[in-house]
Coordinates of C-alpha atoms in Angstrom, one line a residue:
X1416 CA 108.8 20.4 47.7
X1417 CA 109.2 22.8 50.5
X1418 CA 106.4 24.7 51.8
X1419 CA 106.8 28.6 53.3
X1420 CA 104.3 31.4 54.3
X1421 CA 104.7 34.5 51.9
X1422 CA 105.6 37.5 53.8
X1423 CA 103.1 38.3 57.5
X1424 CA 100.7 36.8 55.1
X1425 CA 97.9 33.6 55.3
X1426 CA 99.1 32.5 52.0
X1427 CA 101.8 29.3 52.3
X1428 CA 103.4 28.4 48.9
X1429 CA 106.1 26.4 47.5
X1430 CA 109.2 27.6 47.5
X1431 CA 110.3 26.8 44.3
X1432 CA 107.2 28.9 42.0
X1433 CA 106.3 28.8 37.9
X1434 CA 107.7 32.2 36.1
X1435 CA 104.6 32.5 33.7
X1436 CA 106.2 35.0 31.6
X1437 CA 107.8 32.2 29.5
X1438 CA 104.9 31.2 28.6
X1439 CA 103.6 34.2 26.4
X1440 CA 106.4 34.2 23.7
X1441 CA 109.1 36.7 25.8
X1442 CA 111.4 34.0 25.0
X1443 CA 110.2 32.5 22.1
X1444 CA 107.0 31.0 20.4
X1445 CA 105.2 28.6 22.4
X1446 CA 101.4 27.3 21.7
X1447 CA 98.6 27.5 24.6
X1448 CA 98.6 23.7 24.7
X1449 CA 102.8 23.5 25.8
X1450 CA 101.8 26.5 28.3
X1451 CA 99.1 24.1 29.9
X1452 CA 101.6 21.0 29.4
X1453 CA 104.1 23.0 31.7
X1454 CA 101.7 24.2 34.1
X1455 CA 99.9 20.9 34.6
X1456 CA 103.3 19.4 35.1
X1457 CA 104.8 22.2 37.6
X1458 CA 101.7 21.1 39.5
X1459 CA 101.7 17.7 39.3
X1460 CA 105.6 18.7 40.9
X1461 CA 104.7 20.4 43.7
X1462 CA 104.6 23.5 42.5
X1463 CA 101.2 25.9 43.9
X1464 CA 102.8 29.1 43.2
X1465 CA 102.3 30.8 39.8
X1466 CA 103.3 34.3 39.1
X1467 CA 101.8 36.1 35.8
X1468 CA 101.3 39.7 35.3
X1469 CA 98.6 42.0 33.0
X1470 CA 101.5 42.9 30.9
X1471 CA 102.8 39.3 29.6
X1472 CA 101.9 38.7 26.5
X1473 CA 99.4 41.8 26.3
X1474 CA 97.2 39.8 28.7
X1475 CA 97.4 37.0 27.1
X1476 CA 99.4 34.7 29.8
X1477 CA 96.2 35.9 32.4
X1478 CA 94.6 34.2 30.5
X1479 CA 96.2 31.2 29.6
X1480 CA 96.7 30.7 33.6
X1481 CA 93.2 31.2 34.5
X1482 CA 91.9 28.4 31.8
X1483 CA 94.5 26.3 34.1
X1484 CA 93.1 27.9 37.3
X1485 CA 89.4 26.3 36.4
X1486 CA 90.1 22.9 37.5
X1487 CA 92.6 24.0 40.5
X1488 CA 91.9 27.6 42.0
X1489 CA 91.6 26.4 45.5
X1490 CA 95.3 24.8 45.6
X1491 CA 96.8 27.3 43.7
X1492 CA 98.8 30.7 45.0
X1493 CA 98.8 33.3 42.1
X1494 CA 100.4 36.1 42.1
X1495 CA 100.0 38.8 39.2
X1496 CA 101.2 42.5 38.9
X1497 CA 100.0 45.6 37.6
X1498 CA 101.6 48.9 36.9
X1499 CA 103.7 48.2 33.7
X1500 CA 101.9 50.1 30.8
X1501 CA 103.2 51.2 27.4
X1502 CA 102.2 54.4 26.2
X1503 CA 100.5 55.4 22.7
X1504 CA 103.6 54.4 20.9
X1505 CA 104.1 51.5 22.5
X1506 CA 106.7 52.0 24.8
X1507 CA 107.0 50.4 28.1
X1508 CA 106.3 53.3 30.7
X1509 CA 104.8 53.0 34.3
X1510 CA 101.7 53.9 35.9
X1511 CA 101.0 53.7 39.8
X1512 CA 98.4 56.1 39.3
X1513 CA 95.9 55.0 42.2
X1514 CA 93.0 55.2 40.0
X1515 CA 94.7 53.5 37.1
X1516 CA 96.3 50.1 39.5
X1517 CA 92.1 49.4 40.7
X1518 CA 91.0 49.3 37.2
X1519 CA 93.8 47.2 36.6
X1520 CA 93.2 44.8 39.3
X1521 CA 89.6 44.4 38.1
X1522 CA 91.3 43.9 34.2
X1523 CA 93.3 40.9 35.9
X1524 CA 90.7 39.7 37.6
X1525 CA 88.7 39.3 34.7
X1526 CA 91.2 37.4 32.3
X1527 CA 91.9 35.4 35.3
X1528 CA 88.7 34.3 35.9
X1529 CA 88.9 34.4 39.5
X1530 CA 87.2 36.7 42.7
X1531 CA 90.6 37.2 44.2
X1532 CA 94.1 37.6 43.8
X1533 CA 96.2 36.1 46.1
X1534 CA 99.3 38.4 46.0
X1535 CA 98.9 41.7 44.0
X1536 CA 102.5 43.6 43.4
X1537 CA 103.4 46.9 42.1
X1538 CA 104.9 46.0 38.6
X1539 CA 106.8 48.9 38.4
X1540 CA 107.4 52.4 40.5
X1541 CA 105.8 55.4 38.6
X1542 CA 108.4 58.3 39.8
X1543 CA 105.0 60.7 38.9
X1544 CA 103.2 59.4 42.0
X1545 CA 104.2 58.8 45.5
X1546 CA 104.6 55.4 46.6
X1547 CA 102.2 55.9 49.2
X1548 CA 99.6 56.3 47.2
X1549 CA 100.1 53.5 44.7
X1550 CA 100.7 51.3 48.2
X1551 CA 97.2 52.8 49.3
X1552 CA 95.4 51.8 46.1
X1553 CA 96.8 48.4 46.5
X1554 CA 95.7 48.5 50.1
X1555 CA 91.8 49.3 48.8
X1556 CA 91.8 46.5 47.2
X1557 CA 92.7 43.9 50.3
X1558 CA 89.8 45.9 52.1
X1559 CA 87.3 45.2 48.9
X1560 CA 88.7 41.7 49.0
X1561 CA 89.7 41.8 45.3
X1562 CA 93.5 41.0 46.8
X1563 CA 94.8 38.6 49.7
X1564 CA 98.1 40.3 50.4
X1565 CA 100.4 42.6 48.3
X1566 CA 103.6 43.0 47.3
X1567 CA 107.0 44.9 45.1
X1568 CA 108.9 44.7 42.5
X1569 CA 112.1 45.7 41.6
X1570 CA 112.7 49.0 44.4
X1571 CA 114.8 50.3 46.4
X1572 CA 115.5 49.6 50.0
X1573 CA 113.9 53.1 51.0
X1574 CA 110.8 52.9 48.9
X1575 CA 110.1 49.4 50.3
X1576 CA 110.4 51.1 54.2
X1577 CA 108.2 53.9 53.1
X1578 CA 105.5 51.6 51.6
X1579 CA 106.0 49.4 54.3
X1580 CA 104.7 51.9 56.6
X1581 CA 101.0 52.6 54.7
X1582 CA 100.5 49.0 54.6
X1583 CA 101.8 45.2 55.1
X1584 CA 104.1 44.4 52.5
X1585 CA 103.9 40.8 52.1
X1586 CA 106.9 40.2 49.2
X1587 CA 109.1 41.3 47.0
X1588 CA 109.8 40.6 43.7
X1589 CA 113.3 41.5 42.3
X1590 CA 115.9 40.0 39.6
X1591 CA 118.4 37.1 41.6
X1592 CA 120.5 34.8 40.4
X1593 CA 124.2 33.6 40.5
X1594 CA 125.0 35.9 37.3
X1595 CA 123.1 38.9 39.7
X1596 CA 123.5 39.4 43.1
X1597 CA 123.4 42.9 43.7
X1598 CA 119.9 42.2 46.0
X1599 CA 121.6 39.9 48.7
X1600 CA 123.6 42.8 49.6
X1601 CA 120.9 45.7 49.2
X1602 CA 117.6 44.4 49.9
X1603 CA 117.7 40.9 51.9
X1604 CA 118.2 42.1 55.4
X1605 CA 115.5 44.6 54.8
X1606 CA 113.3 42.2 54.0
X1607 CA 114.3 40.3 56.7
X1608 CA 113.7 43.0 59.1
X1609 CA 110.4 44.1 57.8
X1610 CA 109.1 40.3 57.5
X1611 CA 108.4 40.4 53.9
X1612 CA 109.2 37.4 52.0
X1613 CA 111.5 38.0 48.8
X1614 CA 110.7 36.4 45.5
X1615 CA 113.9 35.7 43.0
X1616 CA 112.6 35.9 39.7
X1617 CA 114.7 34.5 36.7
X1618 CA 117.2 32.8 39.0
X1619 CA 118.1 31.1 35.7
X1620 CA 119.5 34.6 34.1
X1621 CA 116.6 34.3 31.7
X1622 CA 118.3 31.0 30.3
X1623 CA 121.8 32.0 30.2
X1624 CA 122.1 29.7 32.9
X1625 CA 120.2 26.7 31.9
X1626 CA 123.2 25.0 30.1
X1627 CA 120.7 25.0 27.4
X1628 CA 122.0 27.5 25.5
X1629 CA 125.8 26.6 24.3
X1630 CA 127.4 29.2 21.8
X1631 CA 125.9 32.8 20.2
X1632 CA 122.2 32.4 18.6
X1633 CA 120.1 34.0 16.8
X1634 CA 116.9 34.5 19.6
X1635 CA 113.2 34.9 17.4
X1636 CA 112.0 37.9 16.8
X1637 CA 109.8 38.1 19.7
X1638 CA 112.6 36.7 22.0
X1639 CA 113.2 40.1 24.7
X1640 CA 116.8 38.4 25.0
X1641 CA 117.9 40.5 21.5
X1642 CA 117.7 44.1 23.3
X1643 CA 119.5 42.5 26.3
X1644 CA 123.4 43.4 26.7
X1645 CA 124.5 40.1 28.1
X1646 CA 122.8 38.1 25.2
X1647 CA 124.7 40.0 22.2
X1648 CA 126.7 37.8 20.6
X1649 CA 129.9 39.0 21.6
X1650 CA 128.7 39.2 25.4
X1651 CA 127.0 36.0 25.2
X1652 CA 130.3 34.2 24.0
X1653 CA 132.1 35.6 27.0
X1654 CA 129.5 34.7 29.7
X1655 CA 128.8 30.8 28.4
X1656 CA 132.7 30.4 29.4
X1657 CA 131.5 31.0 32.9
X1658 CA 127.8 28.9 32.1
X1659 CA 130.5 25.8 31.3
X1660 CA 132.2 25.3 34.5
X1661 CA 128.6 25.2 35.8
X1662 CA 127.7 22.5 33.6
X1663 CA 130.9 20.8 35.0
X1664 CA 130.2 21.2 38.4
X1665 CA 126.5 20.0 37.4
X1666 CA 128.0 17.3 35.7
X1667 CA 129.8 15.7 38.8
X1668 CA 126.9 15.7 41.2
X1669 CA 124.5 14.4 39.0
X1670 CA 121.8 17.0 38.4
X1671 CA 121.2 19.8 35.8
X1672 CA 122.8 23.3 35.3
X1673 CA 119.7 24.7 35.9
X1674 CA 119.1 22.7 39.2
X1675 CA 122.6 23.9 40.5
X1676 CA 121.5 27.3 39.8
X1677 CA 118.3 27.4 41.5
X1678 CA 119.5 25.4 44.8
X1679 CA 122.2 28.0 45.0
X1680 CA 119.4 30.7 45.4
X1681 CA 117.5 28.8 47.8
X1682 CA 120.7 28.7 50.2
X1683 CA 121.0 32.4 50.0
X1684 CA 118.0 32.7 52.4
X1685 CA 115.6 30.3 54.3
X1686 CA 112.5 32.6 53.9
X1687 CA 113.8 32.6 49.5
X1688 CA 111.3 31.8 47.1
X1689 CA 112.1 31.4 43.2
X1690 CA 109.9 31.5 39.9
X1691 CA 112.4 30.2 37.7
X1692 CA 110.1 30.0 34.2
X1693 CA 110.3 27.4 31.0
X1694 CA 108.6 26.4 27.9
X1695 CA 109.6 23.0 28.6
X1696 CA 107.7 20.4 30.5
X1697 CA 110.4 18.0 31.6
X1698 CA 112.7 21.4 32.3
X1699 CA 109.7 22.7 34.3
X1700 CA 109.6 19.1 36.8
X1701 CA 113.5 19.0 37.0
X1702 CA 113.1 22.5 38.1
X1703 CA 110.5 21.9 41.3
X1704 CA 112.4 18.5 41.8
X1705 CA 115.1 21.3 43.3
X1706 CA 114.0 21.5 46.4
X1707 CA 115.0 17.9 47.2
X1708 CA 118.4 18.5 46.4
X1709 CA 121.2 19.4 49.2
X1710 CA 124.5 20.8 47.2
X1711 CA 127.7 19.3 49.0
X1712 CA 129.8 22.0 50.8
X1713 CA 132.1 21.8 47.7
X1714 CA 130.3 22.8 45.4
X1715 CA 128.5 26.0 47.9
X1716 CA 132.4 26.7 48.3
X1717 CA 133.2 26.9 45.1
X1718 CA 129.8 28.8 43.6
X1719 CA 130.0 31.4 46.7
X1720 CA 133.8 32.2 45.7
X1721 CA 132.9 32.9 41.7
X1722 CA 133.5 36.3 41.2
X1723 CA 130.3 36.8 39.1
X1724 CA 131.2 40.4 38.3
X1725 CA 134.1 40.4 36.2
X1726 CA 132.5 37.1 34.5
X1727 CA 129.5 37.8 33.4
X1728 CA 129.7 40.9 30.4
X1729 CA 126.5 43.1 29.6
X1730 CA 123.7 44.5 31.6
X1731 CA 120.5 42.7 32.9
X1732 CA 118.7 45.0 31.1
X1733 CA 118.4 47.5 28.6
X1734 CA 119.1 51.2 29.2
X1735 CA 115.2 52.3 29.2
X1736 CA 114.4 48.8 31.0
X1737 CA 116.7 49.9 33.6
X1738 CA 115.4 53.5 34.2
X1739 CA 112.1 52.0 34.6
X1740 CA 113.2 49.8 37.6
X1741 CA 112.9 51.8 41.3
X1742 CA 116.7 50.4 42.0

C-alpha cells in the first residue's frame, strides 16, 4: 500500500480508501456482520482510509463504521460528509445552512462514536447559501476541534477557489473513473494549484466496471443503480461491450477488471486517492492489493486511447441527482 498526506493537511492515508456507502444497502442488501468482514479485511490490506457519510443508509453506515472504529480509531483516517438532506417527502435536497452542517457534525460524531473527525466535507452545495458561509461553519468546527481538516464534494472549479479562500481546503471528493473523466480536465490542475488532494470516488462506475456484472439485471429494490441511466437495461447492454475488452485486457496481465480500473485512476495523478467500495471481502483485498500493481505501457496506451464518451450510453446520474451536484 502507498501512503500520501491528504491535501496541506497532518492526516497521511492510503491511497487506495474503503467507499462505505456499499455497505448500507445502496447496492444491494448486505448484513452488519459482511460490512465488518469487509472492513476488517480492507484493514488487514492496508487500507486506513474510510469514507462514510450521515446520509448512507439514514445513518446507519456511521454507525456500522464506528462499531469497527472501537478496536482501531487511532490507525484509522475517516472521513464523513454532511449536507445531503431529504426534505419532508423524502426527497434528496441540500442543506449548507451554517447552523444546520454543526448540528450535523455533532449527529456524526455521535453515531460514530468518536471526539473527532478527521476530514469533514460538504456533501452537497446548497445554491440557497453562499459557499462561504457553509466553508465558515465547517471552519468552526476545526477551531472547536470536532474536525481535523475539511474538504468538497462534487463542485465546480470556481466554488472550490472561493471556498478555498475562507479556509484550507484539504480534498475533494468528486465522481472518477475510466467510464467518467470529465474531472481530469476540469478540476485536477486546480487542485493541484491550490494543494488540495482529490479523492475519486466510485472509480469502479458503481460496479459497471467490476467485470462482475455480465449482461442486463434486475438490481433489488433498494439497489440506487435502477434510477441510473447507464444501468437501464438497454444502456447497460451497450456499455458491458466496452466492460468486456476490459476483462480481456485484465485477462492478459493477470489481475482483475476491477484492479485494471483502479490502477488506471491512480496514474491519472500522483497526489490521487480512490474509495472504490464492495460488499465483498475478497473483492475488497484485491482491491487495496492495487497499489502493488504497475500496468505495462501497453495496456496505459491502450486504456488512455478508449474513447469513453461515445462508449459508455446513459448519465452518471439521474436528472434531480444531477441538479443537486455544484458541477
Amino acid at each position: 500500500m502507498q501512503y500520501l498526506r491528504i491535501g496541506q493537511s497532518n492526516l497521511i492515508a492510503s491511497r487506495i480508501g474503503l467507499g462505505g456507502m456499499a455497505l448500507s444497502g445502496s447496492y444491494g442488501s448486505v448484513s452488519r456482520e459482511d460490512g465488518l468482514r469487509v472492513l476488517h479485511s480492507s484493514f488487514d490490506a492496508g487500507v486506513n482510509f474510510i469514507d462514510t457519510a450521515d446520509v448512507y443508509g439514514a445513518g446507519d453506515n456511521e454507525r456500522l463504521i464506528g462499531q469497527f472504529l472501537r478496536s482501531h480509531r487511532s490507525e484509522i483516517v475517516i472521513a464523513t460528509k454532511g449536507g445531503a438532506t431529504r426534505d419532508s417527502e423524502g426527497r434528496a435536497t441540500n442543506n449548507g445552512d451554517p447552523e444546520y452542517l454543526i448540528k450535523a457534525c455533532d449527529a456524526s460524531l455521535s453515531r460514530l462514536g468518536i471526539s473527532e473527525i478527521d476530514l469533514y466535507y460538504l456533501h452537497r452545495v446548497d445554491p440557497r447559501i453562499p459557499i462561504e458561509d457553509s466553508i465558515g461553519a465547517l471552519a468552526t468546527l476545526v477551531i472547536k476541534g470536532k474536525v481535523r481538516a475539511i474538504g468538497l464534494s462534487e463542485v465546480s472549479a470556481s466554488t472550490l477557489r472561493r471556498a478555498a479562500k475562507i479556509y484550507p481546503i484539504s480534498a475533494l471528493q468528486t465522481e472518477f473513473s475510466i467510464a467518467c473523466q470529465f474531472a481530469r480536465d476540469e478540476l485536477f490542475d486546480v487542485c493541484a494549484s491550490l494543494g488540495i488532494s482529490f479523492v475519486a470516488y466510485s472509480p469502479l462506475g458503481r460496479g459497471l466496471l467490476s467485470g462482475e456484472i455480465s449482461s442486463a439485471i434486475d438490481f433489488e429494490s433498494t439497489d440506487i443503480r435502477r434510477n441510473i441511466p447507464r444501468f437501464n437495461n438497454a444502456e447497460l447492454e451497450h456499455n458491458l461491450k466496452f466492460v468486456s475488452r476490459l476483462r480481456e485486457i485484465a485477462s492478459e496481465i493477470n489481475i482483475t477488471v476491477a484492479q485494471l480500473v483502479i490502477a488506471w485512476v491512480l496514474k491519472q495523478s500522483n497526489s490521487l486517492f480512490a474509495i472504490p467500495g464492495t460488499r465483498n471481502v475478497n473483492r475488497a483485498k484485491l482491491n487495496a492489493n492495487t497499489c502493488d500493481i504497475e500496468l505495462p505501457s501497453w495496456v496505459l496506451d491502450e486504456l488512455n486511447q478508449m474513447p469513453t464518451e461515445s462508449m459508455i450510453k446513459g448519465a452518471r446520474h439521474n436528472e434531480q441527482m444531477l441538479a443537486r451536484t455544484g458541477l
